[in-house]
Tab-separated table of C-alpha atoms and ligand atoms in Angstrom:
chain	number	residue	atom	x	y	z
A	1	MET	CA	52.571	29.421	-41.759
A	2	ALA	CA	49.854	30.558	-44.129
A	3	MET	CA	47.949	27.359	-43.410
A	4	MET	CA	48.226	27.951	-39.673
A	5	ALA	CA	46.958	31.502	-40.063
A	6	ARG	CA	44.057	30.181	-42.068
A	7	THR	CA	43.261	27.577	-39.406
A	8	ILE	CA	43.286	30.208	-36.669
A	9	ARG	CA	41.119	32.515	-38.777
A	10	ASN	CA	38.748	29.631	-39.506
A	11	SER	CA	38.374	28.585	-35.930
A	12	ALA	CA	37.924	32.222	-34.883
A	13	SER	CA	35.236	32.715	-37.455
A	14	ARG	CA	33.637	29.452	-36.346
A	15	ARG	CA	33.604	30.763	-32.795
A	16	THR	CA	31.975	34.005	-33.989
A	17	MET	CA	29.486	31.994	-35.937
A	18	MET	CA	28.607	29.931	-32.875
A	19	MET	CA	28.270	33.105	-30.819
A	20	SER	CA	26.134	34.711	-33.491
A	21	ARG	CA	23.611	31.887	-33.341
A	22	PRO	CA	23.293	31.463	-29.611
A	23	ILE	CA	19.570	31.829	-29.570
A	24	PHE	CA	19.022	28.287	-30.719
A	25	GLY	CA	21.338	26.799	-28.091
A	26	LEU	CA	20.244	29.078	-25.256
A	27	ARG	CA	16.572	28.761	-25.949
A	28	SER	CA	16.691	25.000	-25.978
A	29	MET	CA	18.722	24.928	-22.777
A	30	SER	CA	16.367	27.184	-20.886
A	31	SER	CA	13.243	25.445	-22.098
A	32	TRP	CA	13.988	21.805	-21.403
A	33	TRP	CA	11.184	21.556	-18.838
A	34	LYS	CA	8.968	24.312	-20.168
A	35	ASN	CA	6.021	21.987	-20.615
A	36	VAL	CA	6.157	20.514	-17.128
A	37	GLU	CA	3.090	21.409	-15.078
A	38	PRO	CA	3.084	21.145	-11.272
A	39	ALA	CA	1.928	17.681	-10.172
A	40	PRO	CA	-1.272	17.538	-8.164
A	41	LYS	CA	-0.718	17.022	-4.442
A	42	ASP	CA	-0.936	13.411	-3.340
A	43	PRO	CA	-4.272	12.961	-1.560
A	44	ILE	CA	-2.622	11.120	1.337
A	45	LEU	CA	1.000	12.273	1.604
A	46	GLY	CA	-0.078	15.851	0.752
A	47	VAL	CA	-2.050	15.825	4.023
A	48	THR	CA	1.136	15.102	5.972
A	49	GLU	CA	2.869	18.005	4.188
A	50	ALA	CA	0.048	20.380	5.160
A	51	PHE	CA	0.071	19.078	8.744
A	52	LEU	CA	3.824	19.650	9.094
A	53	ALA	CA	3.473	23.209	7.793
A	54	ASP	CA	0.776	24.112	10.383
A	55	PRO	CA	2.296	25.863	13.432
A	56	SER	CA	-0.813	25.320	15.629
A	57	PRO	CA	-0.129	23.496	18.923
A	58	ASP	CA	-3.594	21.875	18.657
A	59	LYS	CA	-2.951	20.171	15.343
A	60	VAL	CA	-3.863	16.504	14.901
A	61	ASN	CA	-2.770	14.253	12.038
A	62	VAL	CA	-5.161	11.434	11.252
A	63	GLY	CA	-4.205	11.439	7.577
A	64	VAL	CA	-1.557	8.909	6.641
A	65	GLY	CA	-1.902	5.342	7.885
A	66	ALA	CA	1.071	5.270	10.191
A	67	TYR	CA	0.787	3.853	13.700
A	68	ARG	CA	1.313	6.097	16.728
A	69	ASP	CA	1.391	5.140	20.396
A	70	ASP	CA	-1.028	6.649	22.877
A	71	ASN	CA	1.251	9.682	23.213
A	72	GLY	CA	1.046	10.279	19.471
A	73	LYS	CA	4.644	9.166	18.964
A	74	PRO	CA	5.934	6.877	16.188
A	75	VAL	CA	6.760	3.425	17.499
A	76	VAL	CA	9.814	1.231	17.079
A	77	LEU	CA	8.711	-2.260	18.119
A	78	ASP	CA	10.764	-4.035	20.795
A	79	CYS	CA	11.276	-6.997	18.446
A	80	VAL	CA	12.747	-4.592	15.878
A	81	ARG	CA	15.082	-3.003	18.444
A	82	GLU	CA	16.291	-6.435	19.490
A	83	ALA	CA	16.764	-7.538	15.868
A	84	GLU	CA	18.770	-4.361	15.175
A	85	ARG	CA	20.947	-5.064	18.208
A	86	ARG	CA	21.672	-8.549	16.893
A	87	ILE	CA	22.380	-7.348	13.356
A	88	ALA	CA	24.610	-4.486	14.501
A	89	GLY	CA	27.609	-6.774	14.975
A	90	THR	CA	27.461	-8.086	11.425
A	91	SER	CA	27.729	-4.788	9.445
A	92	PHE	CA	26.939	-6.454	6.179
A	93	MET	CA	26.878	-3.973	3.287
A	94	GLU	CA	26.938	-6.176	0.197
A	95	TYR	CA	24.337	-6.030	-2.559
A	96	LEU	CA	21.397	-8.351	-2.141
A	97	PRO	CA	20.547	-10.479	-5.202
A	98	MET	CA	18.007	-8.947	-7.641
A	99	GLY	CA	15.234	-10.934	-5.951
A	100	GLY	CA	16.293	-9.771	-2.498
A	101	SER	CA	16.899	-11.719	0.680
A	102	VAL	CA	16.025	-15.378	0.171
A	103	LYS	CA	15.594	-15.886	3.920
A	104	MET	CA	13.278	-12.905	4.285
A	105	VAL	CA	11.181	-14.035	1.323
A	106	GLU	CA	10.928	-17.581	2.740
A	107	GLU	CA	9.636	-16.314	6.075
A	108	THR	CA	7.290	-13.852	4.407
A	109	LEU	CA	5.682	-16.534	2.248
A	110	LYS	CA	4.892	-18.562	5.375
A	111	LEU	CA	2.885	-15.638	6.748
A	112	ALA	CA	0.699	-15.463	3.663
A	113	TYR	CA	0.492	-19.073	2.464
A	114	GLY	CA	0.772	-20.770	5.883
A	115	ASP	CA	3.674	-22.373	7.772
A	116	ASN	CA	3.012	-25.781	6.273
A	117	SER	CA	1.929	-24.669	2.842
A	118	GLU	CA	2.207	-27.371	0.187
A	119	PHE	CA	2.920	-24.619	-2.353
A	120	ILE	CA	6.022	-23.562	-0.445
A	121	LYS	CA	7.140	-27.194	-0.114
A	122	ASP	CA	6.562	-27.812	-3.822
A	123	LYS	CA	8.438	-24.598	-4.698
A	124	ARG	CA	5.508	-23.394	-6.771
A	125	ILE	CA	5.745	-19.757	-5.686
A	126	ALA	CA	7.749	-17.178	-7.651
A	127	ALA	CA	8.648	-14.545	-5.063
A	128	VAL	CA	10.951	-11.560	-4.775
A	129	GLN	CA	11.645	-8.986	-2.106
A	130	SER	CA	9.978	-5.731	-3.110
A	131	LEU	CA	10.168	-2.063	-2.218
A	132	SER	CA	7.447	-2.491	0.399
A	133	GLY	CA	3.805	-2.926	-0.632
A	134	THR	CA	3.853	-0.152	-3.212
A	135	GLY	CA	6.831	-1.726	-4.953
A	136	ALA	CA	5.176	-5.152	-4.926
A	137	CYS	CA	2.012	-3.776	-6.538
A	138	ARG	CA	4.025	-1.884	-9.144
A	139	LEU	CA	6.219	-4.850	-9.986
A	140	PHE	CA	3.122	-6.978	-10.450
A	141	ALA	CA	1.448	-4.322	-12.604
A	142	ASP	CA	4.550	-4.193	-14.816
A	143	PHE	CA	4.640	-7.994	-14.961
A	144	GLN	CA	0.960	-8.052	-15.909
A	145	THR	CA	1.393	-5.599	-18.742
A	146	ARG	CA	4.531	-7.303	-20.061
A	147	PHE	CA	3.157	-10.824	-20.120
A	148	ASN	CA	-0.531	-10.136	-20.550
A	149	PRO	CA	-0.499	-7.030	-22.736
A	150	GLY	CA	-3.870	-5.434	-23.233
A	151	SER	CA	-5.293	-6.946	-20.044
A	152	GLN	CA	-7.181	-4.736	-17.589
A	153	ILE	CA	-7.304	-4.534	-13.820
A	154	TYR	CA	-10.531	-4.352	-11.818
A	155	ILE	CA	-10.116	-2.091	-8.789
A	156	PRO	CA	-12.642	-1.666	-5.941
A	157	VAL	CA	-14.528	1.574	-5.337
A	158	PRO	CA	-13.156	3.099	-3.271
A	159	THR	CA	-9.575	1.962	-2.838
A	160	TRP	CA	-6.160	3.201	-1.706
A	161	SER	CA	-5.624	6.160	-4.045
A	162	ASN	CA	-2.182	5.003	-5.112
A	163	HIS	CA	-3.580	1.830	-6.702
A	164	HIS	CA	-4.867	4.007	-9.528
A	165	ASN	CA	-1.461	5.654	-10.023
A	166	ILE	CA	0.375	2.342	-9.950
A	167	TRP	CA	-1.630	0.581	-12.642
A	168	ARG	CA	-1.867	3.814	-14.679
A	169	ASP	CA	1.912	4.185	-14.744
A	170	ALA	CA	2.261	0.525	-15.686
A	171	GLN	CA	-0.064	1.274	-18.639
A	172	VAL	CA	-2.737	-1.188	-17.515
A	173	PRO	CA	-6.269	0.010	-18.303
A	174	GLN	CA	-8.456	0.182	-15.215
A	175	LYS	CA	-12.003	-0.909	-14.576
A	176	THR	CA	-13.762	-0.612	-11.248
A	177	TYR	CA	-16.024	-2.916	-9.259
A	178	HIS	CA	-18.605	-2.112	-6.583
A	179	TYR	CA	-17.375	-2.567	-3.043
A	180	TYR	CA	-18.729	-0.090	-0.514
A	181	HIS	CA	-22.338	0.833	0.100
A	182	PRO	CA	-22.477	4.456	1.348
A	183	GLU	CA	-25.943	4.079	2.873
A	184	THR	CA	-25.296	0.936	4.888
A	185	LYS	CA	-21.650	1.924	5.356
A	186	GLY	CA	-20.958	-1.758	4.734
A	187	LEU	CA	-20.057	-4.063	1.865
A	188	ASP	CA	-22.029	-3.847	-1.369
A	189	PHE	CA	-21.860	-7.600	-1.757
A	190	LYS	CA	-24.465	-7.809	-4.471
A	191	GLY	CA	-22.815	-5.056	-6.523
A	192	LEU	CA	-19.448	-6.739	-6.108
A	193	MET	CA	-20.723	-10.167	-7.166
A	194	ASP	CA	-22.541	-8.692	-10.168
A	195	ASP	CA	-19.389	-6.945	-11.328
A	196	VAL	CA	-17.323	-10.099	-10.882
A	197	LYS	CA	-19.943	-12.012	-12.857
A	198	ASN	CA	-20.129	-9.445	-15.642
A	199	ALA	CA	-16.382	-8.968	-16.087
A	200	PRO	CA	-14.976	-10.753	-19.152
A	201	GLU	CA	-13.772	-14.273	-18.449
A	202	GLY	CA	-10.176	-14.314	-17.171
A	203	SER	CA	-10.010	-10.744	-15.827
A	204	PHE	CA	-7.487	-9.461	-13.297
A	205	PHE	CA	-8.962	-8.259	-9.974
A	206	LEU	CA	-7.257	-6.346	-7.200
A	207	LEU	CA	-8.512	-7.466	-3.779
A	208	HIS	CA	-7.600	-6.116	-0.345
A	209	ALA	CA	-6.753	-9.236	1.664
A	210	CYS	CA	-7.897	-7.668	4.960
A	211	ALA	CA	-8.560	-4.316	6.631
A	212	HIS	CA	-9.731	-2.699	3.410
A	213	ASN	CA	-8.313	0.792	2.882
A	214	PRO	CA	-10.055	3.240	3.177
A	215	THR	CA	-13.382	1.680	4.223
A	216	GLY	CA	-12.426	-0.708	7.037
A	217	VAL	CA	-15.047	-3.054	5.569
A	218	ASP	CA	-14.076	-6.656	4.729
A	219	PRO	CA	-16.199	-9.490	3.335
A	220	THR	CA	-17.105	-12.168	5.895
A	221	GLU	CA	-15.509	-15.600	5.613
A	222	GLU	CA	-18.675	-16.921	3.974
A	223	GLN	CA	-18.673	-14.052	1.461
A	224	TRP	CA	-14.999	-14.687	0.644
A	225	ARG	CA	-15.935	-18.301	-0.123
A	226	GLU	CA	-18.636	-17.156	-2.497
A	227	ILE	CA	-16.325	-14.639	-4.147
A	228	SER	CA	-13.686	-17.330	-4.588
A	229	GLN	CA	-16.196	-19.719	-6.143
A	230	LEU	CA	-17.351	-17.100	-8.603
A	231	PHE	CA	-13.753	-16.242	-9.498
A	232	LYS	CA	-13.255	-19.935	-10.163
A	233	ALA	CA	-16.284	-20.110	-12.435
A	234	LYS	CA	-15.146	-17.015	-14.332
A	235	ASN	CA	-11.476	-18.002	-14.373
A	236	HIS	CA	-10.459	-14.591	-12.958
A	237	PHE	CA	-7.034	-13.840	-11.525
A	238	ALA	CA	-6.963	-12.541	-7.920
A	239	PHE	CA	-4.175	-10.201	-6.908
A	240	PHE	CA	-4.224	-9.620	-3.150
A	241	ASP	CA	-2.785	-6.460	-1.661
A	242	MET	CA	-2.074	-7.341	1.972
A	243	ALA	CA	-0.641	-4.186	3.527
A	244	TYR	CA	-2.318	-4.629	6.929
A	245	GLN	CA	-1.830	-8.268	7.887
A	246	GLY	CA	-2.447	-8.358	11.644
A	247	PHE	CA	-4.252	-5.039	11.845
A	248	ALA	CA	-7.737	-6.431	11.236
A	249	SER	CA	-7.957	-9.069	13.969
A	250	GLY	CA	-4.642	-8.597	15.771
A	251	ASP	CA	-3.549	-12.013	14.452
A	252	PRO	CA	-1.652	-12.220	11.126
A	253	ALA	CA	-2.729	-15.837	10.505
A	254	ARG	CA	-6.418	-14.970	10.883
A	255	ASP	CA	-6.017	-11.956	8.645
A	256	ALA	CA	-4.733	-14.189	5.838
A	257	LYS	CA	-8.035	-16.107	5.783
A	258	SER	CA	-9.185	-14.634	2.466
A	259	ILE	CA	-5.977	-15.786	0.809
A	260	ARG	CA	-6.173	-19.243	2.367
A	261	ILE	CA	-9.737	-19.659	1.041
A	262	PHE	CA	-8.577	-18.837	-2.500
A	263	LEU	CA	-5.672	-21.262	-2.108
A	264	GLU	CA	-7.975	-24.057	-0.912
A	265	ASP	CA	-10.088	-23.487	-4.002
A	266	GLY	CA	-7.070	-23.964	-6.246
A	267	HIS	CA	-6.577	-20.407	-7.528
A	268	HIS	CA	-3.229	-19.270	-8.860
A	269	ILE	CA	-3.017	-15.930	-7.098
A	270	GLY	CA	-0.581	-13.054	-6.681
A	271	ILE	CA	0.145	-11.346	-3.352
A	272	SER	CA	1.718	-8.061	-2.295
A	273	GLN	CA	2.984	-8.078	1.307
A	274	SER	CA	4.364	-5.187	3.301
A	275	TYR	CA	6.107	-4.817	6.653
A	276	ALA	CA	5.511	-1.063	6.779
A	277	LYS	CA	2.553	-1.259	9.134
A	278	ASN	CA	2.695	-4.578	10.943
A	279	MET	CA	6.384	-4.316	11.831
A	280	GLY	CA	6.483	-0.533	11.828
A	281	LEU	CA	9.191	-0.612	9.134
A	282	TYR	CA	7.641	2.196	7.070
A	283	GLY	CA	10.852	3.836	5.886
A	284	GLN	CA	12.783	0.597	5.418
A	285	ARG	CA	10.692	-0.262	2.338
A	286	VAL	CA	10.562	-3.988	2.836
A	287	GLY	CA	7.920	-6.253	1.342
A	288	CYS	CA	7.380	-9.142	-1.010
A	289	LEU	CA	5.681	-9.924	-4.302
A	290	SER	CA	4.676	-13.507	-4.912
A	291	VAL	CA	2.937	-15.297	-7.745
A	292	LEU	CA	1.678	-18.852	-7.309
A	293	CYS	CA	2.531	-20.901	-10.397
A	294	GLU	CA	1.518	-24.247	-11.861
A	295	ASN	CA	4.747	-25.976	-10.970
A	296	GLU	CA	8.318	-25.397	-9.847
A	297	LYS	CA	9.608	-24.935	-13.390
A	298	GLN	CA	7.124	-22.163	-14.093
A	299	ALA	CA	7.912	-20.518	-10.747
A	300	VAL	CA	11.613	-20.397	-11.626
A	301	THR	CA	10.769	-18.840	-14.986
A	302	VAL	CA	8.375	-16.272	-13.543
A	303	LYS	CA	10.862	-15.318	-10.824
A	304	SER	CA	13.549	-14.778	-13.451
A	305	GLN	CA	11.232	-12.333	-15.226
A	306	LEU	CA	10.318	-10.499	-12.027
A	307	GLN	CA	14.039	-10.042	-11.421
A	308	GLN	CA	14.437	-8.885	-14.979
A	309	LEU	CA	11.865	-6.173	-14.302
A	310	ALA	CA	13.588	-5.155	-11.071
A	311	ARG	CA	17.117	-4.920	-12.517
A	312	PRO	CA	16.713	-1.822	-14.710
A	313	MET	CA	14.388	-0.119	-12.201
A	314	TYR	CA	16.302	-0.401	-8.919
A	315	SER	CA	18.667	-3.335	-9.491
A	316	ASN	CA	18.154	-4.943	-6.104
A	317	PRO	CA	16.207	-4.083	-2.955
A	318	PRO	CA	17.607	-2.619	0.285
A	319	LEU	CA	19.249	-4.868	2.820
A	320	HIS	CA	18.727	-3.560	6.314
A	321	GLY	CA	14.942	-3.937	6.593
A	322	ALA	CA	15.156	-7.423	5.118
A	323	GLN	CA	17.703	-8.381	7.767
A	324	ILE	CA	15.424	-7.062	10.499
A	325	VAL	CA	12.492	-9.101	9.191
A	326	SER	CA	14.412	-12.331	8.750
A	327	THR	CA	16.023	-11.949	12.180
A	328	ILE	CA	12.610	-11.552	13.810
A	329	LEU	CA	10.726	-14.215	11.895
A	330	GLY	CA	13.607	-16.676	11.955
A	331	ASP	CA	13.734	-16.695	15.761
A	332	PRO	CA	10.720	-18.226	17.563
A	333	GLU	CA	11.146	-15.963	20.595
A	334	LEU	CA	11.365	-12.760	18.570
A	335	LYS	CA	8.514	-13.888	16.363
A	336	SER	CA	6.218	-14.406	19.343
A	337	LEU	CA	7.242	-10.991	20.704
A	338	TRP	CA	6.303	-9.516	17.297
A	339	LEU	CA	2.908	-11.244	17.359
A	340	LYS	CA	2.262	-9.786	20.823
A	341	GLU	CA	3.218	-6.316	19.632
A	342	VAL	CA	0.995	-6.521	16.539
A	343	LYS	CA	-1.894	-7.411	18.835
A	344	ILE	CA	-1.119	-4.461	21.115
A	345	MET	CA	-1.236	-2.079	18.111
A	346	ALA	CA	-4.485	-3.569	16.798
A	347	ASP	CA	-6.083	-3.500	20.251
A	348	ARG	CA	-5.145	0.127	20.874
A	349	ILE	CA	-6.888	1.071	17.636
A	350	ILE	CA	-9.987	-0.959	18.553
A	351	GLY	CA	-10.054	0.805	21.940
A	352	MET	CA	-9.870	4.204	20.246
A	353	ARG	CA	-12.787	3.295	17.980
A	354	THR	CA	-14.937	2.643	21.050
A	355	THR	CA	-13.833	5.883	22.747
A	356	LEU	CA	-14.415	7.967	19.611
A	357	ARG	CA	-17.904	6.553	19.119
A	358	GLU	CA	-18.826	6.933	22.801
A	359	SER	CA	-17.523	10.508	22.856
A	360	LEU	CA	-19.657	11.437	19.839
A	361	GLU	CA	-22.709	9.811	21.398
A	362	LYS	CA	-22.112	11.598	24.731
A	363	LEU	CA	-21.944	14.910	22.899
A	364	GLY	CA	-25.479	14.181	21.702
A	365	SER	CA	-24.643	13.745	18.034
A	366	PRO	CA	-27.826	13.213	16.045
A	367	LEU	CA	-25.988	10.851	13.678
A	368	SER	CA	-25.237	7.153	14.034
A	369	TRP	CA	-21.564	6.357	14.653
A	370	GLU	CA	-22.008	2.618	14.837
A	371	HIS	CA	-19.760	2.162	11.810
A	372	VAL	CA	-16.797	3.579	13.754
A	373	THR	CA	-16.686	0.411	15.870
A	374	LYS	CA	-17.965	-1.937	13.161
A	375	GLN	CA	-15.182	-1.144	10.703
A	376	ILE	CA	-11.816	-2.788	11.199
A	377	GLY	CA	-8.128	-2.131	10.572
A	378	MET	CA	-6.310	1.156	10.596
A	379	PHE	CA	-9.017	3.358	9.119
A	380	CYS	CA	-12.462	4.652	9.859
A	381	TYR	CA	-14.401	5.692	6.781
A	382	SER	CA	-16.342	8.282	8.673
A	383	GLY	CA	-18.860	9.497	6.121
A	384	LEU	CA	-17.644	13.092	6.577
A	385	THR	CA	-17.999	15.096	3.368
A	386	PRO	CA	-15.018	16.864	1.744
A	387	GLU	CA	-16.467	20.193	2.927
A	388	GLN	CA	-16.740	18.963	6.505
A	389	VAL	CA	-13.148	17.717	6.319
A	390	ASP	CA	-12.087	21.150	5.056
A	391	ARG	CA	-13.768	22.739	8.083
A	392	LEU	CA	-12.042	20.318	10.445
A	393	THR	CA	-8.738	21.392	8.954
A	394	SER	CA	-9.308	25.139	8.726
A	395	GLU	CA	-11.131	25.580	12.050
A	396	TYR	CA	-9.665	22.794	14.202
A	397	HIS	CA	-6.280	21.972	12.610
A	398	ILE	CA	-7.352	18.356	12.185
A	399	TYR	CA	-5.781	16.788	9.107
A	400	MET	CA	-7.315	13.853	7.213
A	401	THR	CA	-7.904	12.835	3.611
A	402	ARG	CA	-10.824	14.589	1.928
A	403	ASN	CA	-12.704	11.309	1.450
A	404	GLY	CA	-13.436	11.408	5.185
A	405	ARG	CA	-10.967	8.670	6.090
A	406	ILE	CA	-9.693	8.893	9.667
A	407	SER	CA	-6.474	7.058	10.425
A	408	MET	CA	-7.467	5.561	13.778
A	409	ALA	CA	-3.775	4.852	14.363
A	410	GLY	CA	-3.314	8.593	14.960
A	411	VAL	CA	-6.142	8.846	17.516
A	412	THR	CA	-4.981	8.867	21.154
A	413	THR	CA	-6.417	9.232	24.648
A	414	GLY	CA	-5.084	12.782	24.508
A	415	ASN	CA	-6.751	13.909	21.260
A	416	VAL	CA	-9.881	11.739	20.960
A	417	GLY	CA	-12.055	14.213	22.916
A	418	TYR	CA	-10.886	17.143	20.800
A	419	LEU	CA	-11.460	15.136	17.619
A	420	ALA	CA	-14.955	14.014	18.675
A	421	ASN	CA	-15.944	17.552	19.600
A	422	ALA	CA	-14.728	18.943	16.275
A	423	ILE	CA	-16.499	16.192	14.302
A	424	HIS	CA	-19.678	16.893	16.255
A	425	GLU	CA	-19.423	20.636	15.537
A	426	VAL	CA	-19.092	20.151	11.773
A	427	THR	CA	-21.754	17.435	11.494
A	428	LYS	CA	-24.453	18.362	13.990
A	429	SER	CA	-26.533	20.338	11.534
A	430	SER	CA	-26.335	17.726	8.753
B	501	KET	N1	-1.523	-1.066	-0.099
B	501	KET	C1	-2.422	-0.419	0.657
B	501	KET	C2	-3.840	-0.854	0.615
B	501	KET	C3	-2.010	0.668	1.450
B	501	KET	O1	-2.921	1.282	2.174
B	501	KET	C4	-0.658	1.074	1.446
B	501	KET	C5	-0.230	2.238	2.221
B	501	KET	C6	0.233	0.330	0.668
B	501	KET	C7	-0.228	-0.729	-0.100
B	501	KET	C8	1.690	0.638	0.559
B	501	KET	O2	2.389	0.693	1.710
B	501	KET	P1	3.993	0.557	1.685
B	501	KET	O3	4.448	1.590	2.632
B	501	KET	O4	4.472	0.776	0.276
B	501	KET	O5	4.266	-0.841	2.136
B	501	KET	N2	-1.041	3.106	2.665
B	501	KET	C9	-0.787	4.256	3.552
B	501	KET	C10	0.429	5.057	3.224
B	501	KET	C11	0.525	5.554	1.818
B	501	KET	O6	-0.432	6.095	1.284
B	501	KET	O7	1.612	5.397	1.236
B	501	KET	C12	-2.047	5.115	3.607
B	501	KET	O8	-3.035	4.788	2.945
B	501	KET	O9	-2.052	6.092	4.360
């Protein structure tokens, strides 16, 4: 009895003690995230946020690279609708393997390496389904840092802003190489070649396979050959980000030319592929990371490590988008419908480039807008300054990234005149 009383008294006094030192507990609970500062707005996706928040009926979004039809509406391709109809009956909800859909990956490799690629036949490619192009780049960056610790990545100036975030978060130090020449609004080929030459032997380089983002400037076939030769001489590793296959020429096979040149020259390359743009599967997050290896044995080993990286991050990739892709590419009829639809998207953009340039010229702009039609792919690197972009947004409700990049995929017959007029107004005195 006495012992029980003592126990009660003890636990009561312990409770009082805990209550009398709450400051420690409370303070730590309320200050878990005290040191967290607000993250800076993303230079691309932040533009979409600002656009959505603007109530103006005149507003135009030429920020993010997402294709719109001529009415400014997002597009679901007919081949995708048909693939979804075919999949609907199957209702398959199982996990995919860590490396994703084998069928989707097989078809995806053919697009990059070629239908009759000897590397595919010889099983020399380690490849996994990725969380779209971003996920493929990130998985590669993590692979690079794990198996080549201390190595750097050479990134073009300028580039897609997220490249910097991706390799930063993977703890890979970044170097840059010359790419764009602001005066000629074309490729700085000499600067690029010098940087490739001066980089330490065996460096990693990030290359845009086609339709360079944000400049819309690609090397010619001849220049790619020279770049490839110099990479060979320097023993550099080429990692190709191919987010816009089909958007440069309208033909995915032609757009893979840079990659095919490197393959012919015997490079062991890496490739990030994405179906966000060329199949309009933005939100499905379906893509592929591949690494060409010395032989089948090495490819099996490398793939096992890529899967090992994926497992603790997201375990395995999503299923539905992969099913759409493999249904389309695995059926000759659907595949040719897809190729037609890619060409329609690319051609609409090319048409809008001509109309935008002509509209600016008709308005009597004192500047040259030749680069609008010379550049290729989804973007026009307009040459507008950040201040001019700010004026476009505040005075005309036109939203684009502050580096002056116009997503031509958001330009339509309905808004091109308004856009040209606004650009003319903010540039005519410069
Ligand atoms: N690489 C490049 C060069 C690229 O422009 C993008 C997307 C991606 C990869 C990644 O796409 P994903 O959706 O992960 O397959 N660029 C557009 C969208 C974005 O910024 O996320 C853009 O530049 O607007």
